[in-house]
PDB file of C-alpha atoms in Angstrom:
ATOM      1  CA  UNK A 185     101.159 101.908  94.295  1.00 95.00           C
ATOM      2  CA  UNK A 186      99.789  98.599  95.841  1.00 98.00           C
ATOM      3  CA  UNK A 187      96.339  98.169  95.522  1.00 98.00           C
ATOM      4  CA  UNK A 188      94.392  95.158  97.065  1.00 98.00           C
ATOM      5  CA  UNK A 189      90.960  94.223  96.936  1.00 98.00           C
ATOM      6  CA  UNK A 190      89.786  92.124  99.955  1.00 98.00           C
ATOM      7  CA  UNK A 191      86.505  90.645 101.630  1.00 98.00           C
ATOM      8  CA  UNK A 192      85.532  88.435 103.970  1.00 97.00           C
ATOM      9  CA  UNK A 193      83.850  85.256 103.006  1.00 96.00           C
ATOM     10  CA  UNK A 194      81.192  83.034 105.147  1.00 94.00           C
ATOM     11  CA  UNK A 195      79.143  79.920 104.299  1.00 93.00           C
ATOM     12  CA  UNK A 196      75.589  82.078 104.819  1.00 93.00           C
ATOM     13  CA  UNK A 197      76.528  84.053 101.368  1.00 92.00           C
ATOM     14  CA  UNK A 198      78.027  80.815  99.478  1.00 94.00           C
ATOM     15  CA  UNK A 199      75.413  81.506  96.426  1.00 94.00           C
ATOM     16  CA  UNK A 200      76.582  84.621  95.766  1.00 94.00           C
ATOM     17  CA  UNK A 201      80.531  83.881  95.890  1.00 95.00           C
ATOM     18  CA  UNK A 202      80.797  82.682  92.366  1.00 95.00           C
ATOM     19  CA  UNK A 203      79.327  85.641  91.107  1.00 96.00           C
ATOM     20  CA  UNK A 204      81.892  87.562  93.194  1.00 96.00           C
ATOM     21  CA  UNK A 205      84.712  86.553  92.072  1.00 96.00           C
ATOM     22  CA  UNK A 206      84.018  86.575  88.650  1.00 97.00           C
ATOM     23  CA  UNK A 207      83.642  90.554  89.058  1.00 97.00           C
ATOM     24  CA  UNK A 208      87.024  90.365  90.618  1.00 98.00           C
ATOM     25  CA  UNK A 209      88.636  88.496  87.301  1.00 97.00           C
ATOM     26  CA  UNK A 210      86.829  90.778  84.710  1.00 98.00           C
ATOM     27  CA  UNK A 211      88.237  94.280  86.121  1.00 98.00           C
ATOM     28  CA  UNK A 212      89.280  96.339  83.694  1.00 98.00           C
ATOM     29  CA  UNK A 213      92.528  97.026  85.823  1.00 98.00           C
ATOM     30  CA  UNK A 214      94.243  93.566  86.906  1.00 98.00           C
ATOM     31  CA  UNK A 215      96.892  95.447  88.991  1.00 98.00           C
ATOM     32  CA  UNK A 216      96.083  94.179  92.413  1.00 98.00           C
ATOM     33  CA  UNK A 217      95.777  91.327  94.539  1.00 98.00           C
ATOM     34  CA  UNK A 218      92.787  89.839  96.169  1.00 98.00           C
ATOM     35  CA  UNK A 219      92.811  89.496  99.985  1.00 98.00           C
ATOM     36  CA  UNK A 220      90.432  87.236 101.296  1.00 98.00           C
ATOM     37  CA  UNK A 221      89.501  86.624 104.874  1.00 97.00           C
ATOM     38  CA  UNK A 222      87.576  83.542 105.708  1.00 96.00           C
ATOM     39  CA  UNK A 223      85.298  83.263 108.782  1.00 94.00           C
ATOM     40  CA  UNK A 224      83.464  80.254 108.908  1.00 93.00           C
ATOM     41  CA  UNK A 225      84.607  77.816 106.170  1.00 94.00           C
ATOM     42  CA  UNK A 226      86.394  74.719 108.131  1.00 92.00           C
ATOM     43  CA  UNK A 227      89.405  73.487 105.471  1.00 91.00           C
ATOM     44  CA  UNK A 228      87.737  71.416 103.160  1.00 94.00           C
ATOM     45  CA  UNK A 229      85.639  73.234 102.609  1.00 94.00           C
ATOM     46  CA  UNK A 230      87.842  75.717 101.597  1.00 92.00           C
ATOM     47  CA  UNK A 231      90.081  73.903  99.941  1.00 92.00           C
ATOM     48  CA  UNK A 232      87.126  72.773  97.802  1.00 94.00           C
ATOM     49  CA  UNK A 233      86.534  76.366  96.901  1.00 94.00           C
ATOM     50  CA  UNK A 234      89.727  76.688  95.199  1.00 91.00           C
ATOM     51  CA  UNK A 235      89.575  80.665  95.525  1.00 93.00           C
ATOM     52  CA  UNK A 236      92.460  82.315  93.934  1.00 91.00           C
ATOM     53  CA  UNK A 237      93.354  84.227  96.414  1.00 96.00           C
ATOM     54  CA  UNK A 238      97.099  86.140  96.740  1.00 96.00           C
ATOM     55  CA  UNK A 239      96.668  86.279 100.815  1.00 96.00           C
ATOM     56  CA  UNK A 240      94.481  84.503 102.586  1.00 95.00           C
ATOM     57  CA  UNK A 241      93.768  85.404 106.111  1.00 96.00           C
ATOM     58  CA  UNK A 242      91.803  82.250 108.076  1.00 93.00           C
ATOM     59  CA  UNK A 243      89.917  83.398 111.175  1.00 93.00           C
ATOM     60  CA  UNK A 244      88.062  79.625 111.356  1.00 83.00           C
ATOM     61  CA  UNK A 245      87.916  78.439 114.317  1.00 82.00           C
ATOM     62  CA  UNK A 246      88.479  81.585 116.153  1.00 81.00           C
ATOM     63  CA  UNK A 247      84.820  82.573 115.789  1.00 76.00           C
ATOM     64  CA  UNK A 248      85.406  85.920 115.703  1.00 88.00           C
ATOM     65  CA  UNK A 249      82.624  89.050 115.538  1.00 93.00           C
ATOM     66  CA  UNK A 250      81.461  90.364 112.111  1.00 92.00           C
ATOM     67  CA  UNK A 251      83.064  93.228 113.029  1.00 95.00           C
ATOM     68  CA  UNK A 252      86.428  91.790 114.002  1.00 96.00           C
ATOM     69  CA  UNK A 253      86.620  89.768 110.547  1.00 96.00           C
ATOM     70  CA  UNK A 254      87.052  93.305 108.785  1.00 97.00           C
ATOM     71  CA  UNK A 255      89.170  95.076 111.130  1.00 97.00           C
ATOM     72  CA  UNK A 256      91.222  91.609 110.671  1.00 97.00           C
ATOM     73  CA  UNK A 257      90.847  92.339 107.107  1.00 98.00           C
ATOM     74  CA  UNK A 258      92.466  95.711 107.462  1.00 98.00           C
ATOM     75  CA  UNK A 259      95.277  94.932 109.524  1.00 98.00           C
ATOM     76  CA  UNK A 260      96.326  92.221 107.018  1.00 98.00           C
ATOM     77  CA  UNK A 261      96.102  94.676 104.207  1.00 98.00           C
ATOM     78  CA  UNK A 262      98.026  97.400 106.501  1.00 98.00           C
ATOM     79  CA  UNK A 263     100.835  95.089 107.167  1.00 98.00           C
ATOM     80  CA  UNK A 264     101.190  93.414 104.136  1.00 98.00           C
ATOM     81  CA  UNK A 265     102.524  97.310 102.556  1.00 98.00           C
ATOM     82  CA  UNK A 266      99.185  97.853 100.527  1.00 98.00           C
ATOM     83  CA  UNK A 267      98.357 101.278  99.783  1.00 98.00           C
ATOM     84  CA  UNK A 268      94.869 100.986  99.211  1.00 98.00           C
ATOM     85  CA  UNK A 269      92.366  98.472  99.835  1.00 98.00           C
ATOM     86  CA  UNK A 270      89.107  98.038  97.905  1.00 98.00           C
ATOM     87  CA  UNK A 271      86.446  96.777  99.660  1.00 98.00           C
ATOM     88  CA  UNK A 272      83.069  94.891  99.173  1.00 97.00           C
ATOM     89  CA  UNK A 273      80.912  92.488 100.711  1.00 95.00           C
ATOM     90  CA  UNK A 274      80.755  88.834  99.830  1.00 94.00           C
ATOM     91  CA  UNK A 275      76.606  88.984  98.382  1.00 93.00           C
ATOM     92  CA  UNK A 276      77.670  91.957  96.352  1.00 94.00           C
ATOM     93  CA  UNK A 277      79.473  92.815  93.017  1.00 96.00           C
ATOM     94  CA  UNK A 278      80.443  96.064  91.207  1.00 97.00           C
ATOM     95  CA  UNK A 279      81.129  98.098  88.082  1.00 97.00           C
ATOM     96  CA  UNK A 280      84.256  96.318  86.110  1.00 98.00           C
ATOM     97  CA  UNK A 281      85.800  99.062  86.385  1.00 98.00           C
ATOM     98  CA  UNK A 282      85.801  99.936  90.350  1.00 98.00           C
ATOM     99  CA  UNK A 283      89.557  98.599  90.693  1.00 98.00           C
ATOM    100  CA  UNK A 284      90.558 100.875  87.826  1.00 98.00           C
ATOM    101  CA  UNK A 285      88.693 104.093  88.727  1.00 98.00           C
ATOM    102  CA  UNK A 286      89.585 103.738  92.389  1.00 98.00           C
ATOM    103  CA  UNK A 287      93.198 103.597  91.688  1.00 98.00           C
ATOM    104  CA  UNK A 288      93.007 106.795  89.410  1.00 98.00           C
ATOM    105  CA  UNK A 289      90.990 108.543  92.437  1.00 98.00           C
ATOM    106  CA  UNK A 290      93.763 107.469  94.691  1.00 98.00           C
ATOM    107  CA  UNK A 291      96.587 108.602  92.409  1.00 98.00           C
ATOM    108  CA  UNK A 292      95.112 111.877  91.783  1.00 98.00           C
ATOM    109  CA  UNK A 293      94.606 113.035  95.432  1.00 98.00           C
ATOM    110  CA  UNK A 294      96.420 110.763  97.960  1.00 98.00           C
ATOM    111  CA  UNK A 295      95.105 113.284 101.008  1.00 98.00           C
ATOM    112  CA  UNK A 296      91.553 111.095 101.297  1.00 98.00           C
ATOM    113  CA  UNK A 297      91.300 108.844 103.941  1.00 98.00           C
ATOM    114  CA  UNK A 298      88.903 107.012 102.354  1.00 99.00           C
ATOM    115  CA  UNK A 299      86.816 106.202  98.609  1.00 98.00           C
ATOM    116  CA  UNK A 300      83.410 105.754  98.062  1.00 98.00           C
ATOM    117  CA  UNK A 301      80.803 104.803  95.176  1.00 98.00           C
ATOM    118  CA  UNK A 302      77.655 104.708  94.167  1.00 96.00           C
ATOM    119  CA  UNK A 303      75.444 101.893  94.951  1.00 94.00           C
ATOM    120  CA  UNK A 304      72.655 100.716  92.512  1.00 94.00           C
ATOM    121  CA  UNK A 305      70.054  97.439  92.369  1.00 89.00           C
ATOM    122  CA  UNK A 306      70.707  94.908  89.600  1.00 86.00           C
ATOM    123  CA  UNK A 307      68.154  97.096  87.469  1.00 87.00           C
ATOM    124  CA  UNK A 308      70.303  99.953  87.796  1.00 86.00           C
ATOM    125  CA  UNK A 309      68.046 101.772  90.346  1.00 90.00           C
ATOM    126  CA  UNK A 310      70.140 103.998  92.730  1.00 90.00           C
ATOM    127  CA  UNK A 311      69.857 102.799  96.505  1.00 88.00           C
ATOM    128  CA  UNK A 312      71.291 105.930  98.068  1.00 89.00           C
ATOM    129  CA  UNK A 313      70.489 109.108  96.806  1.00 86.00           C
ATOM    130  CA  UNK A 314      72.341 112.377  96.633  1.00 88.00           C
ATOM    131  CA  UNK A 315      75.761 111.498  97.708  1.00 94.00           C
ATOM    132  CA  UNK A 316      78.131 114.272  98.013  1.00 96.00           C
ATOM    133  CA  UNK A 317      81.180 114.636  96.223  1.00 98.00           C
ATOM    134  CA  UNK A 318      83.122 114.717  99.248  1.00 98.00           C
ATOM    135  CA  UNK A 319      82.522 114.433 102.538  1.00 98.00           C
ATOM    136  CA  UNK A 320      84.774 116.397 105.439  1.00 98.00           C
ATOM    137  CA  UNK A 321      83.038 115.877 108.738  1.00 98.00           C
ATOM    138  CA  UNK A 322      81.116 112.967 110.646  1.00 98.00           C
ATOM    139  CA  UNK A 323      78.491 115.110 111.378  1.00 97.00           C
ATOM    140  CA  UNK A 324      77.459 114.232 107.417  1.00 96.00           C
ATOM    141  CA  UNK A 325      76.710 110.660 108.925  1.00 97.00           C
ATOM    142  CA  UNK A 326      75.941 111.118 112.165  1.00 97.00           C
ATOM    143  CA  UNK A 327      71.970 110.457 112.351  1.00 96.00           C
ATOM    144  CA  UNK A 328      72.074 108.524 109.196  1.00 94.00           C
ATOM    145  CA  UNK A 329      74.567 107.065 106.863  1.00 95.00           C
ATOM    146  CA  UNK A 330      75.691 106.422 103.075  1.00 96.00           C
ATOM    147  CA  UNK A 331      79.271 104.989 103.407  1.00 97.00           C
ATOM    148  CA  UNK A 332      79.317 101.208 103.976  1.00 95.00           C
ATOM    149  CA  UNK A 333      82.888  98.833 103.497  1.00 95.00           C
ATOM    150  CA  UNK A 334      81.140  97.639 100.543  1.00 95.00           C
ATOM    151  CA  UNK A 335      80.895 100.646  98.826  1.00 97.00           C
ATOM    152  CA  UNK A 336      84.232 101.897  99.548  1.00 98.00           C
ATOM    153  CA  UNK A 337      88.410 101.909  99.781  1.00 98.00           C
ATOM    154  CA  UNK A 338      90.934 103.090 102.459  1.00 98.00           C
ATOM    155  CA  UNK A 339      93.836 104.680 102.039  1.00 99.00           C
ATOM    156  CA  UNK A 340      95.992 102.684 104.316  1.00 98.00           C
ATOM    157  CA  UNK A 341      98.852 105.238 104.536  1.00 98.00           C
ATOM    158  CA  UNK A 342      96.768 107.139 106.486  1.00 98.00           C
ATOM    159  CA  UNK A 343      96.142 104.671 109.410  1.00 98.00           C
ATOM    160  CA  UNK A 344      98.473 103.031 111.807  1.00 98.00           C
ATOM    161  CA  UNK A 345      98.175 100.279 114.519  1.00 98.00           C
ATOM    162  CA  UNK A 346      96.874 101.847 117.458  1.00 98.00           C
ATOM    163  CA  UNK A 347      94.479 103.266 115.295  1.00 98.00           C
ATOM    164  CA  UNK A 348      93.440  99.453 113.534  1.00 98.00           C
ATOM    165  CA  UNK A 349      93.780  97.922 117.600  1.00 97.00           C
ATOM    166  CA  UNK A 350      90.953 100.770 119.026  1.00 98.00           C
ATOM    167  CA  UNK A 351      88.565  99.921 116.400  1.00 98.00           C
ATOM    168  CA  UNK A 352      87.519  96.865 119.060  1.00 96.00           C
ATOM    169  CA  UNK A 353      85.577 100.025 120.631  1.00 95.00           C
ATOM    170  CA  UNK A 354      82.962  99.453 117.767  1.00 94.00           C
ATOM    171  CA  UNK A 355      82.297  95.956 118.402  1.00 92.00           C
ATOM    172  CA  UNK A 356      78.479  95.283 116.647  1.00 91.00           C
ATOM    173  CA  UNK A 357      76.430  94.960 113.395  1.00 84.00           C
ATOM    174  CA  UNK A 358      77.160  98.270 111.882  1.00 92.00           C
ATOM    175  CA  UNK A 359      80.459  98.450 112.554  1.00 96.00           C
ATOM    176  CA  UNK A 360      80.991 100.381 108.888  1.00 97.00           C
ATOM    177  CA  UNK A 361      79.106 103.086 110.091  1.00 97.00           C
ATOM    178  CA  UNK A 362      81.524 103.232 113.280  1.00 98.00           C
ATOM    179  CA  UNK A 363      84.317 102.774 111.059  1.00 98.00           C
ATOM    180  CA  UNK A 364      84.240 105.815 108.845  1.00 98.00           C
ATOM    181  CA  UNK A 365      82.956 108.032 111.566  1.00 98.00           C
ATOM    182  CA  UNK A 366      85.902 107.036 113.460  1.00 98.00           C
ATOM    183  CA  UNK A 367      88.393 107.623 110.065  1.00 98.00           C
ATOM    184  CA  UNK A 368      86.327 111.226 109.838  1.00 98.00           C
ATOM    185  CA  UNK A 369      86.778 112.334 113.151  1.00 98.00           C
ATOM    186  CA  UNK A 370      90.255 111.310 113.618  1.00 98.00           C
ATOM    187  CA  UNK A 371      91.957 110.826 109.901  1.00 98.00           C
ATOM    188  CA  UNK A 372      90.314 112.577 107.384  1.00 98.00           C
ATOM    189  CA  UNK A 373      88.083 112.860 104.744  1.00 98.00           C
ATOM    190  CA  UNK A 374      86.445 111.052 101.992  1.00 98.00           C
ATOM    191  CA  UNK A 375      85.831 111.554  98.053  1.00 98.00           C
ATOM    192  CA  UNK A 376      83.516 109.682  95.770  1.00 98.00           C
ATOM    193  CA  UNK A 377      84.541 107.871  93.062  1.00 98.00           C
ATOM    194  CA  UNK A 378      82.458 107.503  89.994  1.00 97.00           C
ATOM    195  CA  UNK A 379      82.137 104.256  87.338  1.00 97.00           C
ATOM    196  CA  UNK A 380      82.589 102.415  90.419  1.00 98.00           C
ATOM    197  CA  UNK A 381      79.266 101.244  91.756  1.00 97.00           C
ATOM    198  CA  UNK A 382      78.210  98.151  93.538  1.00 97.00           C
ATOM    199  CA  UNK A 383      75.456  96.337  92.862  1.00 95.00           C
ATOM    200  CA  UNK A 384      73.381  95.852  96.052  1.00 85.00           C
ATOM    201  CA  UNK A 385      71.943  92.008  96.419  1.00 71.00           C
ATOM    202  CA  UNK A 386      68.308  92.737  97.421  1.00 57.00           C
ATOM    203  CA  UNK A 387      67.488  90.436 100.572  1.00 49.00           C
ATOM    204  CA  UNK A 388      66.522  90.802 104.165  1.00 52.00           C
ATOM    205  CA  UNK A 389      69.935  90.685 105.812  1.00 51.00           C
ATOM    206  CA  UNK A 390      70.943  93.794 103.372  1.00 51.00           C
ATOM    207  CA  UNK A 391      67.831  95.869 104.275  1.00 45.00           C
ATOM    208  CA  UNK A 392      67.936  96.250 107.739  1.00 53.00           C
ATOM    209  CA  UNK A 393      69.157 100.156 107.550  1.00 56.00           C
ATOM    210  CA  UNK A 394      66.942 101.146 104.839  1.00 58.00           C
ATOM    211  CA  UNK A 395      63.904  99.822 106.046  1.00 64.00           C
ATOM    212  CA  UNK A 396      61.205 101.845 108.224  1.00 68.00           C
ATOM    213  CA  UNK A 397      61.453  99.844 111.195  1.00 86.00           C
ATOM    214  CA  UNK A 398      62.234 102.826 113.591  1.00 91.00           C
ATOM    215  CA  UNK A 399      62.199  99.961 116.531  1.00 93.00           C
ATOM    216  CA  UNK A 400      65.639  98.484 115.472  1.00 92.00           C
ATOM    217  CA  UNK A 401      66.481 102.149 114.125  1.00 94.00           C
ATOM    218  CA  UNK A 402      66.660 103.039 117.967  1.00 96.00           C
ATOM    219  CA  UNK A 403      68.276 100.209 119.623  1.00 95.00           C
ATOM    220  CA  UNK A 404      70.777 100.059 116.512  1.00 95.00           C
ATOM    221  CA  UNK A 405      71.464 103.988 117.146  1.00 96.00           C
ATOM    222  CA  UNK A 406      72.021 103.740 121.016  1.00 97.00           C
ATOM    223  CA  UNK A 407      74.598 100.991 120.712  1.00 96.00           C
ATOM    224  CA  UNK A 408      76.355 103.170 117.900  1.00 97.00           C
ATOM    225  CA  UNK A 409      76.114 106.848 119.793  1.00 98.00           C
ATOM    226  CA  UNK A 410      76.999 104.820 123.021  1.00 97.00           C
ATOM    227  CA  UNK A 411      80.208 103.048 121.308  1.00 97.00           C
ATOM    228  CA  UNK A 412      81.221 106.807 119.956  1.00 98.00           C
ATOM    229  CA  UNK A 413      80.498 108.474 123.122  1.00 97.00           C
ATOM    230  CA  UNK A 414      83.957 106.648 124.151  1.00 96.00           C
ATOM    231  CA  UNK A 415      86.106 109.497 122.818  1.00 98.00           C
ATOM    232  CA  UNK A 416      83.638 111.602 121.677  1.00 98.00           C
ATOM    233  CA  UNK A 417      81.584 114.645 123.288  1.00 97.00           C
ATOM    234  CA  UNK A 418      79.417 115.323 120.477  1.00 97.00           C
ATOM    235  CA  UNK A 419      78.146 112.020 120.285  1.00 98.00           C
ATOM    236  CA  UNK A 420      77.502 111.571 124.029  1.00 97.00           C
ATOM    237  CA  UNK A 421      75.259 114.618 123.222  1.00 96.00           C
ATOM    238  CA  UNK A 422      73.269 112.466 120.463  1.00 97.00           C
ATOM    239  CA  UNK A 423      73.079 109.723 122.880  1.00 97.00           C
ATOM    240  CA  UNK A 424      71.724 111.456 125.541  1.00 97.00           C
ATOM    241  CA  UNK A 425      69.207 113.315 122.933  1.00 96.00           C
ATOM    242  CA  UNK A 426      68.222 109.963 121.504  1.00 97.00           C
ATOM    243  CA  UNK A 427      67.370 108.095 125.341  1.00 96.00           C
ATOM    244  CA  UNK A 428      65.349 110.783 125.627  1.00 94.00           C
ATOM    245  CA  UNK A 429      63.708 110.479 122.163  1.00 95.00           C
ATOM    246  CA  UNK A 430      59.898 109.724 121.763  1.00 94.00           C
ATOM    247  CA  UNK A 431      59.781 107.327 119.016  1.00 92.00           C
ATOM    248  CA  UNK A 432      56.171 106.862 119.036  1.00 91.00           C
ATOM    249  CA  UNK A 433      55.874 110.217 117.261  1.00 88.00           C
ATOM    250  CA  UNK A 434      57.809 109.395 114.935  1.00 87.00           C
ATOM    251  CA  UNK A 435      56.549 109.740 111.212  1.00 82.00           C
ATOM    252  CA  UNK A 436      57.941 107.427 108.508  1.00 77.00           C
ATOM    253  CA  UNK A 437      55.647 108.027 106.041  1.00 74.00           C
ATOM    254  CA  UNK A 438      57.345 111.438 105.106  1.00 68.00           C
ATOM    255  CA  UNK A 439      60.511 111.762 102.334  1.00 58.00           C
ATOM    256  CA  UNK A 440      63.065 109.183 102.724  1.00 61.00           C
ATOM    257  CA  UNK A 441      66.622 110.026 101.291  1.00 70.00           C
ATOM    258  CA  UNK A 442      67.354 106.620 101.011  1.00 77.00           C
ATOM    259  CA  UNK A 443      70.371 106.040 103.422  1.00 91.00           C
ATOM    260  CA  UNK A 444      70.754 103.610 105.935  1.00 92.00           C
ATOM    261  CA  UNK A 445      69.337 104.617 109.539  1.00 92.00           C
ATOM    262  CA  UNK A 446      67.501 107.516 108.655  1.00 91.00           C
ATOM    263  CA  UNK A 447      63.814 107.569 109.950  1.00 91.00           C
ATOM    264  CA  UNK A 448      65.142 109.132 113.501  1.00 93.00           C
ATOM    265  CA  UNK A 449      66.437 112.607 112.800  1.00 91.00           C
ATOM    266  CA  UNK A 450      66.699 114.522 115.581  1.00 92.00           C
ATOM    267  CA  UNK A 451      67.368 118.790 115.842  1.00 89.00           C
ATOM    268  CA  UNK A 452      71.066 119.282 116.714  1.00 88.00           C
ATOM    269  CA  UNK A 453      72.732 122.714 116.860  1.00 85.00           C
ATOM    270  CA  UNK A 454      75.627 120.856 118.703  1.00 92.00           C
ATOM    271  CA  UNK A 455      78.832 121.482 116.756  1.00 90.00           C
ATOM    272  CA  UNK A 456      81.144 118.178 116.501  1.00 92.00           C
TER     273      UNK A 456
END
């Protein structure tokens, strides 16, 4: 099998880079290649960098959307052959063994669509609780989510072109939530993966869906249920439950179950 690991780099998370790709060197499994896509380093400053990279994808100065820099990053992996590509975020790292036990998952049961781990705090503290061993329909993340690209892997065997061109539907910030809801509705499912976890950098830009501000919760969830409502009935339904959706009564002092986007929970008997 080919296995890559790939992110996408940007100036904003330059103090956390180092630390990044030190993770990559110490896997326990040095079997892969790194993929790297760069968004907003101009050339000397990448140069300066001096990132050993095996294939470097340079959107600068295209100026493309957050969004588009990943599904960039998967249509590189896609066409370069790679079977599976292991994911993260530039301001996070993981478990030095993530490449290794990924690999094994993938090996053992090639019928996944996707991979996903655990994600603790650099204390060790888990950030999202309860994750299922698998997980089989999109209705699991509908109303709130636990699968983000930095947590995860794809099994790029089970994707093709037209699928990697229509992800441009899903065009804003959480396009990982749009991305695995699209791979569960119209792929398959996903398995998690254990002695894989990333560690989750604790700052304001990687809080925003685990937070209690129902405000953005709302406007975040409308653009999401709107994108999905594209091709899909059942999430036309959420939409159109959500518009109509009194948030004032909303109480977010109750239980949280730590995943992202999940103050507004809403009663749905719709099946998906």
């Amino acid at each position: 099998m080919k296995a890559a690991f790939g992110t996408v780099i940007y100036k904003q998370a330059r103090g956390f880079l180092d630390e990044l790709m030190a993770c990559v060197e110490n896997q326990t499994d040095k079997d892969f290649d790194v993929l790297i896509v760069n968004d907003n380093y101009e050339k000397q400053e990448l140069d300066e960098l001096n990132l050993q990279a095996d294939m470097l994808v340079d959107l600068q100065p295209q100026h493309v959307s957050i969004a588009q820099t990943r599904i960039e990053m998967i249509r590189a992996a896609k066409h370069a052959g790679y079977d599976l590509l292991i994911v993260s975020d530039a301001d996070d790292t993981f478990a030095p063994t993530r490449v290794e036990e990924y690999k094994k998952a993938y090996e053992m049961d090639k019928s996944y669509a996707f991979y996903y781990n655990d994600l603790v705090t650099d204390e060790g503290k888990t950030v999202l609780e309860k994750m299922p061993e698998t997980v089989t329909s999109a209705k699991a993340i509908s109303q709130s989510n636990f699968i983000g690209m930095s947590i995860a892997a794809i099994n790029l065997n089970m994707i093709d072109d037209e699928f990697i061109d229509s992800l441009s539907e899903g065009d804003c910030p959480v396009f990982d939530w749009y991305f695995y809801t699209r791979m569960l509705m119209d792929i398959g499912p996903g398995k998690l993966v254990g002695n894989a976890a990333t560690i989750y950098r604790i700052h304001e830009n990687n809080q925003v869906g685990t937070t209690h501000d129902v405000d953005q919760e709302y406007r975040v969830k409308l653009t999401h249920y709107e994108n999905l409502a594209k091709r899909y009935p059942y999430f036309k339904h959420l939409y159109e439950d959500l518009k109509n959706l009194d948030i004032t009564k909303i109480d977010t002092s109750q239980s949280h179950n730590g995943y992202w986007w999940s103050n507004i929970i809403m009663e749905d008997s719709y099946e998906i």
